[in-house]
Amino acid sequence: NAGVTQTPKFRILKIGQSMTLQCTQDMNHNYMYWYRQDPGMGLKLIYYSVGAGITDKGEVPNGYNVSRSTTEDFPLRLELAAPSQTSVYFCASSYGGGPQHFGDGTRLSIL
Amino acid sequence: AQSVTQLGSHVSVSEGALVLLRCNYSSSVPPYLFWYVQYPNQGLQLLLKYTSAATLVKGINGFEAEFKKSETSFHLTKPSAHMSDAAEYFCAVLKSSGDKLTFGTGTRLAVRP
């Protein structure tokens, strides 16, 4: 049972490039989330989904997009990378509003 | 809007000493409360949760937390710190099961030999 798996673990992007952060879970959780973590700032919710085909904005959605075509997968898309998007990104899942299970994160640097 | 405040971004204790990490919440209704731990280069792991069943909640690795409604607090404690407890700890609040978690800014715990 792998839990929540995020790929890649590390990535360096140039300003203006795009990329997709992958997240998959094998716990059949209906809720999935994307957070970013910056030093001293805690976790900020980017987007979340309560089920396949349903997504909604969190606290800091600008510059990101998501889709949820299956229960298992919840990719996060950066279209035009900016230095302000340098961060550690975490995907999480839960059954309803229960305790969230986190992946190990993707460390993204934009230069 | 609900929020959670963690007092002290860094806490340092000696090995074997009491660990006390503070968390206060603001909520108009009794919330669900959580403590998560994050070890270096890893995601967050659930330590314990309060869901109104009992005010003293025991979690993994010897940690416990007490819900005090009169003080709107949910402080995390451990009687005797181990070196392996060095990590960052996050308090989080959930107003209802259909709501979204709100995290505190975290407290980094250092344990001195």
PDB file of C-alpha atoms in Angstrom:
ATOM      1  CA  ASN A   1       0.000   0.000   0.000  1.00  0.00           C
ATOM      2  CA  ALA A   2       1.897   3.038  -1.297  1.00  0.00           C
ATOM      3  CA  GLY A   3      -0.433   5.748   0.077  1.00  0.00           C
ATOM      4  CA  VAL A   4       0.091   9.084  -1.671  1.00  0.00           C
ATOM      5  CA  THR A   5       2.819   9.174  -4.304  1.00  0.00           C
ATOM      6  CA  GLN A   6       4.201  12.397  -5.765  1.00  0.00           C
ATOM      7  CA  THR A   7       6.498  12.763  -8.752  1.00  0.00           C
ATOM      8  CA  PRO A   8       8.985  14.202  -9.391  1.00  0.00           C
ATOM      9  CA  LYS A   9      10.711  14.681  -6.022  1.00  0.00           C
ATOM     10  CA  PHE A  10      12.865  17.565  -7.287  1.00  0.00           C
ATOM     11  CA  ARG A  11      12.682  19.845 -10.286  1.00  0.00           C
ATOM     12  CA  ILE A  12      14.360  22.999 -11.505  1.00  0.00           C
ATOM     13  CA  LEU A  13      12.451  25.115 -14.014  1.00  0.00           C
ATOM     14  CA  LYS A  14      13.288  28.236 -15.935  1.00  0.00           C
ATOM     15  CA  ILE A  15      10.969  31.235 -15.725  1.00  0.00           C
ATOM     16  CA  GLY A  16       8.097  30.848 -18.173  1.00  0.00           C
ATOM     17  CA  GLN A  17       8.341  27.078 -18.500  1.00  0.00           C
ATOM     18  CA  SER A  18       5.436  24.827 -17.659  1.00  0.00           C
ATOM     19  CA  MET A  19       5.206  21.524 -15.883  1.00  0.00           C
ATOM     20  CA  THR A  20       2.816  19.127 -14.201  1.00  0.00           C
ATOM     21  CA  LEU A  21       3.290  17.778 -10.712  1.00  0.00           C
ATOM     22  CA  GLN A  22       1.837  14.314 -10.455  1.00  0.00           C
ATOM     23  CA  CYS A  23      -0.071  12.911  -7.483  1.00  0.00           C
ATOM     24  CA  THR A  24      -1.709   9.530  -7.156  1.00  0.00           C
ATOM     25  CA  GLN A  25      -3.261   7.739  -4.196  1.00  0.00           C
ATOM     26  CA  ASP A  26      -4.286   4.131  -3.768  1.00  0.00           C
ATOM     27  CA  MET A  27      -6.523   4.452  -0.711  1.00  0.00           C
ATOM     28  CA  ASN A  28      -9.735   5.171  -2.642  1.00  0.00           C
ATOM     29  CA  HIS A  29     -10.003   8.535  -0.894  1.00  0.00           C
ATOM     30  CA  ASN A  30     -12.565  10.904  -2.379  1.00  0.00           C
ATOM     31  CA  TYR A  31     -10.904  14.141  -1.205  1.00  0.00           C
ATOM     32  CA  MET A  32      -7.555  15.281  -2.564  1.00  0.00           C
ATOM     33  CA  TYR A  33      -5.583  18.457  -1.947  1.00  0.00           C
ATOM     34  CA  TRP A  34      -2.579  20.418  -3.131  1.00  0.00           C
ATOM     35  CA  TYR A  35      -0.596  22.569  -0.712  1.00  0.00           C
ATOM     36  CA  ARG A  36       2.518  24.650  -0.957  1.00  0.00           C
ATOM     37  CA  GLN A  37       4.877  25.024   1.961  1.00  0.00           C
ATOM     38  CA  ASP A  38       7.162  28.024   2.336  1.00  0.00           C
ATOM     39  CA  PRO A  39       9.542  28.543   5.290  1.00  0.00           C
ATOM     40  CA  GLY A  40       7.767  29.950   8.339  1.00  0.00           C
ATOM     41  CA  MET A  41       4.431  30.095   6.533  1.00  0.00           C
ATOM     42  CA  GLY A  42       2.907  26.715   7.238  1.00  0.00           C
ATOM     43  CA  LEU A  43       0.892  25.067   4.480  1.00  0.00           C
ATOM     44  CA  LYS A  44      -1.281  27.007   2.106  1.00  0.00           C
ATOM     45  CA  LEU A  45      -4.067  25.242   0.197  1.00  0.00           C
ATOM     46  CA  ILE A  46      -3.824  25.710  -3.564  1.00  0.00           C
ATOM     47  CA  TYR A  47      -6.672  23.567  -4.890  1.00  0.00           C
ATOM     48  CA  TYR A  48      -8.751  20.694  -3.645  1.00  0.00           C
ATOM     49  CA  SER A  49     -11.174  18.128  -4.985  1.00  0.00           C
ATOM     50  CA  VAL A  50     -14.035  16.309  -3.287  1.00  0.00           C
ATOM     51  CA  GLY A  51     -14.363  13.721  -6.034  1.00  0.00           C
ATOM     52  CA  ALA A  52     -13.650  12.904  -9.658  1.00  0.00           C
ATOM     53  CA  GLY A  53     -14.707  15.752 -11.914  1.00  0.00           C
ATOM     54  CA  ILE A  54     -14.994  18.262  -9.056  1.00  0.00           C
ATOM     55  CA  THR A  55     -12.306  20.792  -8.167  1.00  0.00           C
ATOM     56  CA  ASP A  56     -12.285  24.043  -6.255  1.00  0.00           C
ATOM     57  CA  LYS A  57      -9.879  26.844  -5.423  1.00  0.00           C
ATOM     58  CA  GLY A  58      -8.110  27.066  -2.130  1.00  0.00           C
ATOM     59  CA  GLU A  59      -6.305  29.978  -0.543  1.00  0.00           C
ATOM     60  CA  VAL A  60      -3.591  30.547  -3.187  1.00  0.00           C
ATOM     61  CA  PRO A  61      -4.787  29.243  -6.606  1.00  0.00           C
ATOM     62  CA  ASN A  62      -3.312  31.901  -8.901  1.00  0.00           C
ATOM     63  CA  GLY A  63      -0.824  30.514 -11.409  1.00  0.00           C
ATOM     64  CA  TYR A  64      -1.976  26.912 -10.995  1.00  0.00           C
ATOM     65  CA  ASN A  65      -4.534  24.590 -12.522  1.00  0.00           C
ATOM     66  CA  VAL A  66      -5.795  21.139 -11.592  1.00  0.00           C
ATOM     67  CA  SER A  67      -7.946  18.369 -12.960  1.00  0.00           C
ATOM     68  CA  ARG A  68      -9.469  15.276 -11.395  1.00  0.00           C
ATOM     69  CA  SER A  69     -10.479  12.777 -14.052  1.00  0.00           C
ATOM     70  CA  THR A  70     -10.112   9.740 -11.781  1.00  0.00           C
ATOM     71  CA  THR A  71     -10.384   9.059  -8.068  1.00  0.00           C
ATOM     72  CA  GLU A  72      -6.697   8.161  -7.897  1.00  0.00           C
ATOM     73  CA  ASP A  73      -5.007  11.051  -9.704  1.00  0.00           C
ATOM     74  CA  PHE A  74      -4.881  14.776  -9.029  1.00  0.00           C
ATOM     75  CA  PRO A  75      -2.198  16.519 -11.130  1.00  0.00           C
ATOM     76  CA  LEU A  76      -1.191  20.143 -10.529  1.00  0.00           C
ATOM     77  CA  ARG A  77      -0.252  22.235 -13.554  1.00  0.00           C
ATOM     78  CA  LEU A  78       2.012  25.298 -13.615  1.00  0.00           C
ATOM     79  CA  GLU A  79       1.576  27.057 -16.952  1.00  0.00           C
ATOM     80  CA  LEU A  80       4.068  29.959 -16.800  1.00  0.00           C
ATOM     81  CA  ALA A  81       6.498  29.349 -13.984  1.00  0.00           C
ATOM     82  CA  ALA A  82       7.467  32.377 -11.888  1.00  0.00           C
ATOM     83  CA  PRO A  83      10.126  32.694  -9.158  1.00  0.00           C
ATOM     84  CA  SER A  84       7.335  33.180  -6.587  1.00  0.00           C
ATOM     85  CA  GLN A  85       6.297  29.584  -7.242  1.00  0.00           C
ATOM     86  CA  THR A  86       9.557  28.233  -5.842  1.00  0.00           C
ATOM     87  CA  SER A  87       8.311  26.097  -2.980  1.00  0.00           C
ATOM     88  CA  VAL A  88       7.727  22.602  -1.696  1.00  0.00           C
ATOM     89  CA  TYR A  89       4.452  21.169  -2.948  1.00  0.00           C
ATOM     90  CA  PHE A  90       2.498  18.544  -1.072  1.00  0.00           C
ATOM     91  CA  CYS A  91      -0.396  16.447  -2.231  1.00  0.00           C
ATOM     92  CA  ALA A  92      -2.746  14.917   0.323  1.00  0.00           C
ATOM     93  CA  SER A  93      -5.860  12.792   0.362  1.00  0.00           C
ATOM     94  CA  SER A  94      -8.586  11.947   2.841  1.00  0.00           C
ATOM     95  CA  TYR A  95     -11.858  10.158   3.175  1.00  0.00           C
ATOM     96  CA  GLY A  96     -14.292  13.001   3.517  1.00  0.00           C
ATOM     97  CA  GLY A  97     -13.007  15.598   5.908  1.00  0.00           C
ATOM     98  CA  GLY A  98     -11.061  13.058   7.917  1.00  0.00           C
ATOM     99  CA  PRO A  99      -7.332  13.013   8.637  1.00  0.00           C
ATOM    100  CA  GLN A 100      -5.259  13.769   5.573  1.00  0.00           C
ATOM    101  CA  HIS A 101      -2.497  11.518   4.274  1.00  0.00           C
ATOM    102  CA  PHE A 102       0.418  13.337   2.684  1.00  0.00           C
ATOM    103  CA  GLY A 103       2.919  12.511   0.008  1.00  0.00           C
ATOM    104  CA  ASP A 104       6.628  13.217   0.486  1.00  0.00           C
ATOM    105  CA  GLY A 105       6.522  16.415  -1.538  1.00  0.00           C
ATOM    106  CA  THR A 106       7.982  17.906  -4.702  1.00  0.00           C
ATOM    107  CA  ARG A 107      10.738  20.479  -4.270  1.00  0.00           C
ATOM    108  CA  LEU A 108      10.477  22.988  -7.089  1.00  0.00           C
ATOM    109  CA  SER A 109      12.937  25.752  -7.867  1.00  0.00           C
ATOM    110  CA  ILE A 110      12.289  28.339 -10.550  1.00  0.00           C
ATOM    111  CA  LEU A 111      15.282  30.283 -11.763  1.00  0.00           C
TER     112      LEU A 111
ATOM    113  CA  ALA B   1     -13.110  32.458   9.797  1.00  0.00           C
ATOM    114  CA  GLN B   2     -11.308  29.970  11.909  1.00  0.00           C
ATOM    115  CA  SER B   3      -7.584  30.100  12.506  1.00  0.00           C
ATOM    116  CA  VAL B   4      -4.910  28.443  14.536  1.00  0.00           C
ATOM    117  CA  THR B   5      -1.923  30.020  16.250  1.00  0.00           C
ATOM    118  CA  GLN B   6       1.220  28.214  17.261  1.00  0.00           C
ATOM    119  CA  LEU B   7       3.255  30.126  19.811  1.00  0.00           C
ATOM    120  CA  GLY B   8       6.977  29.787  19.238  1.00  0.00           C
ATOM    121  CA  SER B   9       8.386  28.973  15.831  1.00  0.00           C
ATOM    122  CA  HIS B  10      11.372  27.239  17.457  1.00  0.00           C
ATOM    123  CA  VAL B  11      11.499  25.251  20.681  1.00  0.00           C
ATOM    124  CA  SER B  12      14.629  23.624  22.082  1.00  0.00           C
ATOM    125  CA  VAL B  13      14.652  21.068  24.898  1.00  0.00           C
ATOM    126  CA  SER B  14      17.183  18.713  26.394  1.00  0.00           C
ATOM    127  CA  GLU B  15      16.859  14.989  25.839  1.00  0.00           C
ATOM    128  CA  GLY B  16      14.634  13.601  28.613  1.00  0.00           C
ATOM    129  CA  ALA B  17      12.934  16.944  29.289  1.00  0.00           C
ATOM    130  CA  LEU B  18       9.260  17.754  28.934  1.00  0.00           C
ATOM    131  CA  VAL B  19       8.083  18.794  25.490  1.00  0.00           C
ATOM    132  CA  LEU B  20       5.333  21.437  25.343  1.00  0.00           C
ATOM    133  CA  LEU B  21       4.223  22.835  21.996  1.00  0.00           C
ATOM    134  CA  ARG B  22       1.451  25.407  22.125  1.00  0.00           C
ATOM    135  CA  CYS B  23      -1.583  25.715  19.883  1.00  0.00           C
ATOM    136  CA  ASN B  24      -4.563  28.035  20.224  1.00  0.00           C
ATOM    137  CA  TYR B  25      -7.523  28.080  17.893  1.00  0.00           C
ATOM    138  CA  SER B  26     -10.322  30.462  17.133  1.00  0.00           C
ATOM    139  CA  SER B  27     -13.612  28.896  16.208  1.00  0.00           C
ATOM    140  CA  SER B  28     -17.230  29.703  16.869  1.00  0.00           C
ATOM    141  CA  VAL B  29     -18.015  26.018  17.324  1.00  0.00           C
ATOM    142  CA  PRO B  30     -16.051  23.168  18.889  1.00  0.00           C
ATOM    143  CA  PRO B  31     -13.725  22.155  16.089  1.00  0.00           C
ATOM    144  CA  TYR B  32     -11.834  19.065  15.079  1.00  0.00           C
ATOM    145  CA  LEU B  33      -8.179  19.532  15.997  1.00  0.00           C
ATOM    146  CA  PHE B  34      -5.077  17.763  14.758  1.00  0.00           C
ATOM    147  CA  TRP B  35      -1.356  17.645  15.348  1.00  0.00           C
ATOM    148  CA  TYR B  36       0.921  16.617  12.499  1.00  0.00           C
ATOM    149  CA  VAL B  37       4.672  15.995  12.518  1.00  0.00           C
ATOM    150  CA  GLN B  38       7.037  16.577   9.614  1.00  0.00           C
ATOM    151  CA  TYR B  39      10.478  15.005   9.560  1.00  0.00           C
ATOM    152  CA  PRO B  40      13.118  16.439   7.198  1.00  0.00           C
ATOM    153  CA  ASN B  41      12.387  15.890   3.527  1.00  0.00           C
ATOM    154  CA  GLN B  42       9.124  14.116   4.258  1.00  0.00           C
ATOM    155  CA  GLY B  43       5.431  14.894   4.169  1.00  0.00           C
ATOM    156  CA  LEU B  44       3.258  15.447   7.214  1.00  0.00           C
ATOM    157  CA  GLN B  45       2.208  12.514   9.390  1.00  0.00           C
ATOM    158  CA  LEU B  46      -0.768  12.537  11.715  1.00  0.00           C
ATOM    159  CA  LEU B  47       0.246  12.469  15.393  1.00  0.00           C
ATOM    160  CA  LEU B  48      -3.183  12.688  16.973  1.00  0.00           C
ATOM    161  CA  LYS B  49      -6.654  14.141  16.530  1.00  0.00           C
ATOM    162  CA  TYR B  50      -9.425  15.522  18.713  1.00  0.00           C
ATOM    163  CA  THR B  51     -12.973  14.865  17.564  1.00  0.00           C
ATOM    164  CA  SER B  52     -14.920  15.663  20.770  1.00  0.00           C
ATOM    165  CA  ALA B  53     -14.881  12.142  22.216  1.00  0.00           C
ATOM    166  CA  ALA B  54     -12.368  12.812  25.011  1.00  0.00           C
ATOM    167  CA  THR B  55     -10.514  15.966  25.977  1.00  0.00           C
ATOM    168  CA  LEU B  56      -7.185  14.184  26.521  1.00  0.00           C
ATOM    169  CA  VAL B  57      -6.011  12.599  23.317  1.00  0.00           C
ATOM    170  CA  LYS B  58      -3.118  10.156  23.098  1.00  0.00           C
ATOM    171  CA  GLY B  59      -1.170   9.881  19.877  1.00  0.00           C
ATOM    172  CA  ILE B  60       1.779   8.040  18.472  1.00  0.00           C
ATOM    173  CA  ASN B  61       5.348   8.173  19.810  1.00  0.00           C
ATOM    174  CA  GLY B  62       4.239   9.045  23.358  1.00  0.00           C
ATOM    175  CA  PHE B  63       2.669  12.389  22.483  1.00  0.00           C
ATOM    176  CA  GLU B  64      -0.632  13.590  23.866  1.00  0.00           C
ATOM    177  CA  ALA B  65      -2.717  16.740  23.695  1.00  0.00           C
ATOM    178  CA  GLU B  66      -5.468  18.172  25.849  1.00  0.00           C
ATOM    179  CA  PHE B  67      -8.428  20.079  24.467  1.00  0.00           C
ATOM    180  CA  LYS B  68      -9.323  23.002  26.756  1.00  0.00           C
ATOM    181  CA  LYS B  69     -12.389  24.802  25.519  1.00  0.00           C
ATOM    182  CA  SER B  70     -12.166  27.566  28.149  1.00  0.00           C
ATOM    183  CA  GLU B  71      -8.660  28.420  26.926  1.00  0.00           C
ATOM    184  CA  THR B  72      -9.301  27.563  23.235  1.00  0.00           C
ATOM    185  CA  SER B  73      -6.097  25.554  23.381  1.00  0.00           C
ATOM    186  CA  PHE B  74      -4.846  22.192  22.195  1.00  0.00           C
ATOM    187  CA  HIS B  75      -1.238  22.017  23.410  1.00  0.00           C
ATOM    188  CA  LEU B  76       0.950  19.040  22.543  1.00  0.00           C
ATOM    189  CA  THR B  77       3.052  17.407  25.246  1.00  0.00           C
ATOM    190  CA  LYS B  78       5.460  14.553  25.748  1.00  0.00           C
ATOM    191  CA  PRO B  79       6.923  13.749  29.183  1.00  0.00           C
ATOM    192  CA  SER B  80      10.430  12.904  27.996  1.00  0.00           C
ATOM    193  CA  ALA B  81      11.970  14.086  24.741  1.00  0.00           C
ATOM    194  CA  HIS B  82      13.986  11.776  22.527  1.00  0.00           C
ATOM    195  CA  MET B  83      16.493  12.817  19.908  1.00  0.00           C
ATOM    196  CA  SER B  84      14.203  11.266  17.312  1.00  0.00           C
ATOM    197  CA  ASP B  85      11.473  13.787  18.198  1.00  0.00           C
ATOM    198  CA  ALA B  86      13.384  16.563  16.449  1.00  0.00           C
ATOM    199  CA  ALA B  87      11.030  17.664  13.677  1.00  0.00           C
ATOM    200  CA  GLU B  88       8.519  20.334  12.762  1.00  0.00           C
ATOM    201  CA  TYR B  89       5.075  20.109  14.321  1.00  0.00           C
ATOM    202  CA  PHE B  90       1.887  21.572  12.901  1.00  0.00           C
ATOM    203  CA  CYS B  91      -1.408  22.164  14.617  1.00  0.00           C
ATOM    204  CA  ALA B  92      -4.476  22.174  12.360  1.00  0.00           C
ATOM    205  CA  VAL B  93      -8.178  22.927  12.835  1.00  0.00           C
ATOM    206  CA  LEU B  94     -11.241  21.724  10.969  1.00  0.00           C
ATOM    207  CA  LYS B  95     -14.588  23.350  11.724  1.00  0.00           C
ATOM    208  CA  SER B  96     -16.688  20.472  10.364  1.00  0.00           C
ATOM    209  CA  SER B  97     -16.175  17.235   8.455  1.00  0.00           C
ATOM    210  CA  GLY B  98     -16.963  18.973   5.165  1.00  0.00           C
ATOM    211  CA  ASP B  99     -14.580  21.854   5.810  1.00  0.00           C
ATOM    212  CA  LYS B 100     -10.916  22.263   4.901  1.00  0.00           C
ATOM    213  CA  LEU B 101      -7.982  22.046   7.281  1.00  0.00           C
ATOM    214  CA  THR B 102      -6.355  25.272   8.397  1.00  0.00           C
ATOM    215  CA  PHE B 103      -2.737  24.813   9.473  1.00  0.00           C
ATOM    216  CA  GLY B 104      -0.676  26.779  11.928  1.00  0.00           C
ATOM    217  CA  THR B 105       2.716  28.071  10.851  1.00  0.00           C
ATOM    218  CA  GLY B 106       4.553  25.248  12.586  1.00  0.00           C
ATOM    219  CA  THR B 107       6.968  24.828  15.497  1.00  0.00           C
ATOM    220  CA  ARG B 108      10.398  23.394  14.914  1.00  0.00           C
ATOM    221  CA  LEU B 109      11.496  21.231  17.847  1.00  0.00           C
ATOM    222  CA  ALA B 110      15.198  20.745  18.518  1.00  0.00           C
ATOM    223  CA  VAL B 111      16.376  18.175  21.072  1.00  0.00           C
ATOM    224  CA  ARG B 112      19.780  18.725  22.681  1.00  0.00           C
ATOM    225  CA  PRO B 113      21.866  15.763  23.837  1.00  0.00           C
TER     226      PRO B 113
END
